[in-house]
């Protein structure tokens, strides 16, 4: 039987960058310098690359090479000294702090090495927060579902201090992913976890990458993890070397 209903379905409203296959992240001439008493410190210099939608990318390099600084610039958490970051079609340098906050709320999830959950909020409240901040009518339902997805459906009312490190990182993952961001940034997400717990977190990250097509950009010191990513960006002394 021909399914005539298909023809009458409204066409999905997609950002223009989805329709054209444009990169989800486009970085040009990115630099970060800070003034120190001893002179100017160049943290990042002349970084340029593009990341395709749905890709998984590892950012690797020695301690102090500039990985965390780069991730902060890509996510709009910090502003560069030079160059541009175009995130899902929006050039971040054209926006003020409020504008960048809106882009982050709409398009970006961020997972930190030290979790950074709000200690006075329960697991559920932590995950509801980004939905409430962007004005979603129902934050509770999706937040509950997301916590169930990371295996914490029974721990909704628990505060961060009542959860193990691995559990806290799973709450942080649920919080980062509950808005269905185009891009998920993770800065050494397993750095504070034992190998097995870290492995479980990594599997969750890749599942989100696969299932929802979320682009994954993660900083790691783990070669095995880097090799699982579609692409590796190597930073050395603030410059992109591979
Ligand atoms: N606001 C700042 N003021 C001064 N120096 C800074 C500032 N932010 C970063 N740096 C310096 O820039 C360099 C890069 O820092 P960054 O945190 O990006 O390194 P990283 O590659 O993430 O290192 P790690 O692997 O140890 O986390 C370091 O030398 C750091 O001390
Ligand atoms: Mg770092």
mmCIF file of C-alpha atoms and ligand atoms in Angstrom:
data_model
loop_
_atom_site.group_PDB
_atom_site.id
_atom_site.type_symbol
_atom_site.label_atom_id
_atom_site.label_comp_id
_atom_site.label_asym_id
_atom_site.label_seq_id
_atom_site.Cartn_x
_atom_site.Cartn_y
_atom_site.Cartn_z
ATOM 1 C CA UNK A 1 0.000 0.000 0.000
ATOM 2 C CA UNK A 2 1.488 3.337 -0.965
ATOM 3 C CA UNK A 3 1.975 5.552 2.034
ATOM 4 C CA UNK A 4 0.556 8.862 0.889
ATOM 5 C CA UNK A 5 1.040 10.381 4.361
ATOM 6 C CA UNK A 6 4.762 10.693 3.735
ATOM 7 C CA UNK A 7 4.241 13.278 1.020
ATOM 8 C CA UNK A 8 2.213 15.461 3.358
ATOM 9 C CA UNK A 9 4.711 15.418 6.226
ATOM 10 C CA UNK A 10 6.214 18.832 6.845
ATOM 11 C CA UNK A 11 9.826 18.947 5.839
ATOM 12 C CA UNK A 12 12.096 18.965 8.874
ATOM 13 C CA UNK A 13 13.424 22.349 9.874
ATOM 14 C CA UNK A 14 17.166 21.964 9.971
ATOM 15 C CA UNK A 15 19.866 24.556 10.430
ATOM 16 C CA UNK A 16 21.250 25.513 7.030
ATOM 17 C CA UNK A 17 24.581 23.955 7.952
ATOM 18 C CA UNK A 18 22.900 20.561 8.303
ATOM 19 C CA UNK A 19 21.287 20.844 4.908
ATOM 20 C CA UNK A 20 24.545 21.815 3.212
ATOM 21 C CA UNK A 21 26.771 19.394 5.104
ATOM 22 C CA UNK A 22 28.858 22.355 6.298
ATOM 23 C CA UNK A 23 31.267 21.656 9.156
ATOM 24 C CA UNK A 24 29.776 21.905 12.629
ATOM 25 C CA UNK A 25 32.944 23.645 13.787
ATOM 26 C CA UNK A 26 35.198 25.905 11.723
ATOM 27 C CA UNK A 27 38.273 27.413 13.359
ATOM 28 C CA UNK A 28 40.551 29.959 11.689
ATOM 29 C CA UNK A 29 43.725 31.629 12.921
ATOM 30 C CA UNK A 30 42.804 31.061 16.535
ATOM 31 C CA UNK A 31 45.172 32.531 19.114
ATOM 32 C CA UNK A 32 45.149 33.130 22.840
ATOM 33 C CA UNK A 33 47.659 35.383 24.582
ATOM 34 C CA UNK A 34 47.708 36.594 28.156
ATOM 35 C CA UNK A 35 49.712 39.394 29.723
ATOM 36 C CA UNK A 36 52.037 38.325 32.498
ATOM 37 C CA UNK A 37 54.292 40.510 34.618
ATOM 38 C CA UNK A 38 57.219 39.002 32.741
ATOM 39 C CA UNK A 39 55.693 39.778 29.323
ATOM 40 C CA UNK A 40 53.157 38.214 27.009
ATOM 41 C CA UNK A 41 52.469 34.496 27.154
ATOM 42 C CA UNK A 42 51.307 32.915 23.898
ATOM 43 C CA UNK A 43 49.078 29.991 24.870
ATOM 44 C CA UNK A 44 47.650 29.213 21.413
ATOM 45 C CA UNK A 45 48.827 30.449 18.043
ATOM 46 C CA UNK A 46 47.402 30.170 14.519
ATOM 47 C CA UNK A 47 45.110 27.192 15.131
ATOM 48 C CA UNK A 48 42.883 26.251 12.212
ATOM 49 C CA UNK A 49 40.745 23.203 11.423
ATOM 50 C CA UNK A 50 37.230 22.069 10.590
ATOM 51 C CA UNK A 51 35.172 19.320 12.171
ATOM 52 C CA UNK A 52 32.427 17.536 10.274
ATOM 53 C CA UNK A 53 29.046 16.946 11.858
ATOM 54 C CA UNK A 54 28.855 13.684 13.778
ATOM 55 C CA UNK A 55 32.618 13.178 13.862
ATOM 56 C CA UNK A 56 34.543 12.199 17.001
ATOM 57 C CA UNK A 57 37.788 14.068 17.587
ATOM 58 C CA UNK A 58 40.504 13.590 20.187
ATOM 59 C CA UNK A 59 42.640 16.569 21.235
ATOM 60 C CA UNK A 60 46.003 15.321 22.493
ATOM 61 C CA UNK A 61 49.279 16.897 23.595
ATOM 62 C CA UNK A 62 51.598 17.341 26.547
ATOM 63 C CA UNK A 63 50.492 18.978 29.778
ATOM 64 C CA UNK A 64 50.471 22.749 29.320
ATOM 65 C CA UNK A 65 50.296 22.557 25.510
ATOM 66 C CA UNK A 66 46.973 24.441 25.447
ATOM 67 C CA UNK A 67 44.311 21.724 25.131
ATOM 68 C CA UNK A 68 41.940 23.016 27.829
ATOM 69 C CA UNK A 69 42.348 26.574 26.608
ATOM 70 C CA UNK A 70 41.439 25.438 23.086
ATOM 71 C CA UNK A 71 38.345 23.582 24.291
ATOM 72 C CA UNK A 72 37.172 26.660 26.242
ATOM 73 C CA UNK A 73 37.498 28.804 23.119
ATOM 74 C CA UNK A 74 35.692 26.263 20.929
ATOM 75 C CA UNK A 75 32.799 26.058 23.383
ATOM 76 C CA UNK A 76 32.520 29.847 23.774
ATOM 77 C CA UNK A 77 33.465 29.692 27.450
ATOM 78 C CA UNK A 78 36.440 31.981 26.784
ATOM 79 C CA UNK A 79 37.213 34.552 24.078
ATOM 80 C CA UNK A 80 40.245 34.342 21.772
ATOM 81 C CA UNK A 81 42.869 37.070 21.310
ATOM 82 C CA UNK A 82 42.723 36.502 17.551
ATOM 83 C CA UNK A 83 40.944 34.359 15.001
ATOM 84 C CA UNK A 84 37.422 32.990 14.740
ATOM 85 C CA UNK A 85 35.312 30.044 15.870
ATOM 86 C CA UNK A 86 32.202 29.261 13.864
ATOM 87 C CA UNK A 87 29.996 26.901 15.812
ATOM 88 C CA UNK A 88 27.119 25.305 13.905
ATOM 89 C CA UNK A 89 26.951 28.284 11.567
ATOM 90 C CA UNK A 90 27.319 31.000 14.209
ATOM 91 C CA UNK A 91 30.525 32.974 14.492
ATOM 92 C CA UNK A 92 31.113 33.320 18.227
ATOM 93 C CA UNK A 93 33.195 36.508 17.980
ATOM 94 C CA UNK A 94 30.159 38.380 16.664
ATOM 95 C CA UNK A 95 28.307 37.700 19.914
ATOM 96 C CA UNK A 96 28.468 39.286 23.343
ATOM 97 C CA UNK A 97 28.573 37.211 26.522
ATOM 98 C CA UNK A 98 24.765 36.789 26.565
ATOM 99 C CA UNK A 99 24.783 35.707 22.939
ATOM 100 C CA UNK A 100 27.491 33.155 23.576
ATOM 101 C CA UNK A 101 25.558 31.865 26.576
ATOM 102 C CA UNK A 102 22.538 31.320 24.320
ATOM 103 C CA UNK A 103 24.612 29.421 21.759
ATOM 104 C CA UNK A 104 26.062 27.291 24.546
ATOM 105 C CA UNK A 105 22.592 26.584 25.919
ATOM 106 C CA UNK A 106 21.285 25.596 22.484
ATOM 107 C CA UNK A 107 24.184 23.779 20.919
ATOM 108 C CA UNK A 108 26.912 22.843 23.394
ATOM 109 C CA UNK A 109 27.393 20.285 26.144
ATOM 110 C CA UNK A 110 30.544 20.385 28.279
ATOM 111 C CA UNK A 111 31.975 17.712 30.576
ATOM 112 C CA UNK A 112 34.839 18.615 32.901
ATOM 113 C CA UNK A 113 37.471 16.434 34.508
ATOM 114 C CA UNK A 114 36.220 17.401 37.981
ATOM 115 C CA UNK A 115 32.493 17.021 37.124
ATOM 116 C CA UNK A 116 31.477 20.536 38.330
ATOM 117 C CA UNK A 117 28.037 19.589 39.549
ATOM 118 C CA UNK A 118 26.235 22.099 41.763
ATOM 119 C CA UNK A 119 26.565 20.666 45.285
ATOM 120 C CA UNK A 120 23.300 22.136 46.588
ATOM 121 C CA UNK A 121 21.214 20.533 43.833
ATOM 122 C CA UNK A 122 20.185 16.887 43.559
ATOM 123 C CA UNK A 123 21.229 14.769 40.578
ATOM 124 C CA UNK A 124 17.830 15.405 38.985
ATOM 125 C CA UNK A 125 17.990 19.167 39.635
ATOM 126 C CA UNK A 126 21.489 19.341 38.176
ATOM 127 C CA UNK A 127 20.294 17.711 34.967
ATOM 128 C CA UNK A 128 17.086 19.794 34.819
ATOM 129 C CA UNK A 129 19.051 23.037 35.099
ATOM 130 C CA UNK A 130 20.177 23.519 31.464
ATOM 131 C CA UNK A 131 16.625 22.808 30.269
ATOM 132 C CA UNK A 132 15.167 25.302 32.754
ATOM 133 C CA UNK A 133 17.759 27.903 31.824
ATOM 134 C CA UNK A 134 16.712 27.783 28.190
ATOM 135 C CA UNK A 135 13.049 27.939 29.149
ATOM 136 C CA UNK A 136 11.820 24.408 28.358
ATOM 137 C CA UNK A 137 8.314 23.817 29.721
ATOM 138 C CA UNK A 138 9.144 20.273 30.804
ATOM 139 C CA UNK A 139 12.575 19.825 32.314
ATOM 140 C CA UNK A 140 11.750 16.993 34.730
ATOM 141 C CA UNK A 141 10.688 14.342 32.213
ATOM 142 C CA UNK A 142 13.705 14.575 29.908
ATOM 143 C CA UNK A 143 16.094 14.922 32.873
ATOM 144 C CA UNK A 144 14.686 11.757 34.469
ATOM 145 C CA UNK A 145 14.975 9.885 31.178
ATOM 146 C CA UNK A 146 18.558 11.032 30.689
ATOM 147 C CA UNK A 147 19.569 9.929 34.195
ATOM 148 C CA UNK A 148 17.933 6.559 33.578
ATOM 149 C CA UNK A 149 19.932 6.288 30.353
ATOM 150 C CA UNK A 150 23.210 6.682 32.237
ATOM 151 C CA UNK A 151 22.060 4.116 34.820
ATOM 152 C CA UNK A 152 21.133 6.503 37.629
ATOM 153 C CA UNK A 153 17.357 6.277 37.485
ATOM 154 C CA UNK A 154 17.290 5.255 41.146
ATOM 155 C CA UNK A 155 19.533 8.098 42.341
ATOM 156 C CA UNK A 156 17.491 11.134 41.269
ATOM 157 C CA UNK A 157 17.164 12.659 44.726
ATOM 158 C CA UNK A 158 20.785 12.175 45.730
ATOM 159 C CA UNK A 159 23.173 15.077 46.107
ATOM 160 C CA UNK A 160 26.619 15.000 44.440
ATOM 161 C CA UNK A 161 28.338 14.320 47.794
ATOM 162 C CA UNK A 162 26.243 11.132 48.104
ATOM 163 C CA UNK A 163 27.494 9.843 44.738
ATOM 164 C CA UNK A 164 30.805 8.238 43.750
ATOM 165 C CA UNK A 165 33.124 9.953 41.277
ATOM 166 C CA UNK A 166 31.931 7.751 38.426
ATOM 167 C CA UNK A 167 28.311 8.387 39.334
ATOM 168 C CA UNK A 168 28.923 12.131 39.494
ATOM 169 C CA UNK A 169 30.523 12.018 36.062
ATOM 170 C CA UNK A 170 27.480 10.158 34.734
ATOM 171 C CA UNK A 171 25.245 12.912 36.145
ATOM 172 C CA UNK A 172 27.537 15.450 34.443
ATOM 173 C CA UNK A 173 27.183 13.517 31.167
ATOM 174 C CA UNK A 174 23.397 13.466 31.511
ATOM 175 C CA UNK A 175 23.453 17.220 32.177
ATOM 176 C CA UNK A 176 25.666 17.847 29.144
ATOM 177 C CA UNK A 177 23.550 15.702 26.858
ATOM 178 C CA UNK A 178 19.995 16.414 28.010
ATOM 179 C CA UNK A 179 19.695 19.414 25.674
ATOM 180 C CA UNK A 180 20.758 17.238 22.694
ATOM 181 C CA UNK A 181 23.673 19.514 21.807
ATOM 182 C CA UNK A 182 25.209 19.575 18.334
ATOM 183 C CA UNK A 183 28.603 19.414 19.996
ATOM 184 C CA UNK A 184 29.758 17.747 23.159
ATOM 185 C CA UNK A 185 33.115 18.843 24.562
ATOM 186 C CA UNK A 186 34.803 16.748 27.223
ATOM 187 C CA UNK A 187 38.048 17.782 28.926
ATOM 188 C CA UNK A 188 39.704 14.628 30.264
ATOM 189 C CA UNK A 189 36.323 13.236 31.325
ATOM 190 C CA UNK A 190 37.879 10.122 32.826
ATOM 191 C CA UNK A 191 40.947 11.728 34.373
ATOM 192 C CA UNK A 192 39.646 11.374 37.921
ATOM 193 C CA UNK A 193 38.169 7.896 37.513
ATOM 194 C CA UNK A 194 39.562 4.384 37.770
ATOM 195 C CA UNK A 195 40.081 2.518 34.495
ATOM 196 C CA UNK A 196 36.868 0.485 34.566
ATOM 197 C CA UNK A 197 34.650 3.385 35.575
ATOM 198 C CA UNK A 198 36.361 5.573 33.008
ATOM 199 C CA UNK A 199 35.695 2.948 30.356
ATOM 200 C CA UNK A 200 31.977 2.999 31.152
ATOM 201 C CA UNK A 201 31.928 6.795 30.772
ATOM 202 C CA UNK A 202 33.720 6.533 27.429
ATOM 203 C CA UNK A 203 31.202 3.971 26.181
ATOM 204 C CA UNK A 204 28.391 6.367 27.107
ATOM 205 C CA UNK A 205 30.089 9.207 25.247
ATOM 206 C CA UNK A 206 30.501 7.141 22.098
ATOM 207 C CA UNK A 207 26.914 5.892 22.372
ATOM 208 C CA UNK A 208 25.760 9.522 22.377
ATOM 209 C CA UNK A 209 27.973 10.206 19.384
ATOM 210 C CA UNK A 210 26.502 7.211 17.513
ATOM 211 C CA UNK A 211 22.844 7.408 18.530
ATOM 212 C CA UNK A 212 22.228 11.124 18.266
ATOM 213 C CA UNK A 213 24.942 12.093 15.809
ATOM 214 C CA UNK A 214 26.413 14.407 18.414
ATOM 215 C CA UNK A 215 29.846 15.653 17.426
ATOM 216 C CA UNK A 216 32.327 14.690 20.103
ATOM 217 C CA UNK A 217 35.490 16.667 20.891
ATOM 218 C CA UNK A 218 37.460 15.258 23.778
ATOM 219 C CA UNK A 219 40.779 16.017 25.403
ATOM 220 C CA UNK A 220 42.584 12.892 26.515
ATOM 221 C CA UNK A 221 45.993 11.581 27.503
ATOM 222 C CA UNK A 222 44.844 8.062 26.700
ATOM 223 C CA UNK A 223 46.231 6.824 23.358
ATOM 224 C CA UNK A 224 43.753 3.977 23.176
ATOM 225 C CA UNK A 225 40.846 6.363 23.591
ATOM 226 C CA UNK A 226 42.322 8.760 21.012
ATOM 227 C CA UNK A 227 42.641 5.893 18.542
ATOM 228 C CA UNK A 228 38.914 5.189 18.849
ATOM 229 C CA UNK A 229 38.089 8.690 17.649
ATOM 230 C CA UNK A 230 37.584 9.442 13.981
ATOM 231 C CA UNK A 231 40.305 12.039 14.114
ATOM 232 C CA UNK A 232 43.182 13.232 16.313
ATOM 233 C CA UNK A 233 44.269 16.877 16.731
ATOM 234 C CA UNK A 234 47.716 17.123 18.289
ATOM 235 C CA UNK A 235 48.719 20.341 20.058
ATOM 236 C CA UNK A 236 52.358 21.143 20.780
ATOM 237 C CA UNK A 237 53.356 24.407 22.428
ATOM 238 C CA UNK A 238 50.084 26.081 21.452
ATOM 239 C CA UNK A 239 50.265 25.031 17.798
ATOM 240 C CA UNK A 240 48.410 22.374 15.868
ATOM 241 C CA UNK A 241 50.935 19.818 14.639
ATOM 242 C CA UNK A 242 48.736 17.050 13.211
HETATM 243 N N1 LIG B 1 44.519 32.613 32.308
HETATM 244 C C1 LIG B 1 45.779 32.199 32.212
HETATM 245 N N2 LIG B 1 46.797 32.989 32.623
HETATM 246 C C2 LIG B 1 48.077 32.577 32.497
HETATM 247 N N3 LIG B 1 48.434 31.406 31.957
HETATM 248 C C3 LIG B 1 47.470 30.583 31.533
HETATM 249 C C4 LIG B 1 46.098 30.928 31.641
HETATM 250 N N4 LIG B 1 45.370 29.907 31.134
HETATM 251 C C5 LIG B 1 46.256 28.971 30.747
HETATM 252 N N5 LIG B 1 47.518 29.380 30.979
HETATM 253 C C6 LIG B 1 48.747 28.645 30.632
HETATM 254 O O1 LIG B 1 48.644 28.221 29.291
HETATM 255 C C7 LIG B 1 49.224 26.949 29.114
HETATM 256 C C8 LIG B 1 48.208 25.983 28.542
HETATM 257 O O2 LIG B 1 47.240 25.682 29.543
HETATM 258 P P1 LIG B 1 46.111 24.591 29.321
HETATM 259 O O3 LIG B 1 45.346 24.481 30.592
HETATM 260 O O4 LIG B 1 45.344 24.909 28.096
HETATM 261 O O5 LIG B 1 46.996 23.283 29.062
HETATM 262 P P2 LIG B 1 46.548 21.762 28.866
HETATM 263 O O6 LIG B 1 47.122 21.313 27.561
HETATM 264 O O7 LIG B 1 45.086 21.621 29.064
HETATM 265 O O8 LIG B 1 47.365 21.029 30.048
HETATM 266 P P3 LIG B 1 46.934 19.754 30.963
HETATM 267 O O9 LIG B 1 47.137 18.547 30.096
HETATM 268 O O10 LIG B 1 47.901 19.808 32.098
HETATM 269 O O11 LIG B 1 45.510 19.941 31.402
HETATM 270 C C9 LIG B 1 49.775 26.544 30.471
HETATM 271 O O12 LIG B 1 51.128 26.889 30.517
HETATM 272 C C10 LIG B 1 48.967 27.402 31.438
HETATM 273 O O13 LIG B 1 49.689 27.666 32.610
HETATM 274 MG MG1 LIG B 2 43.923 20.707 30.533
#
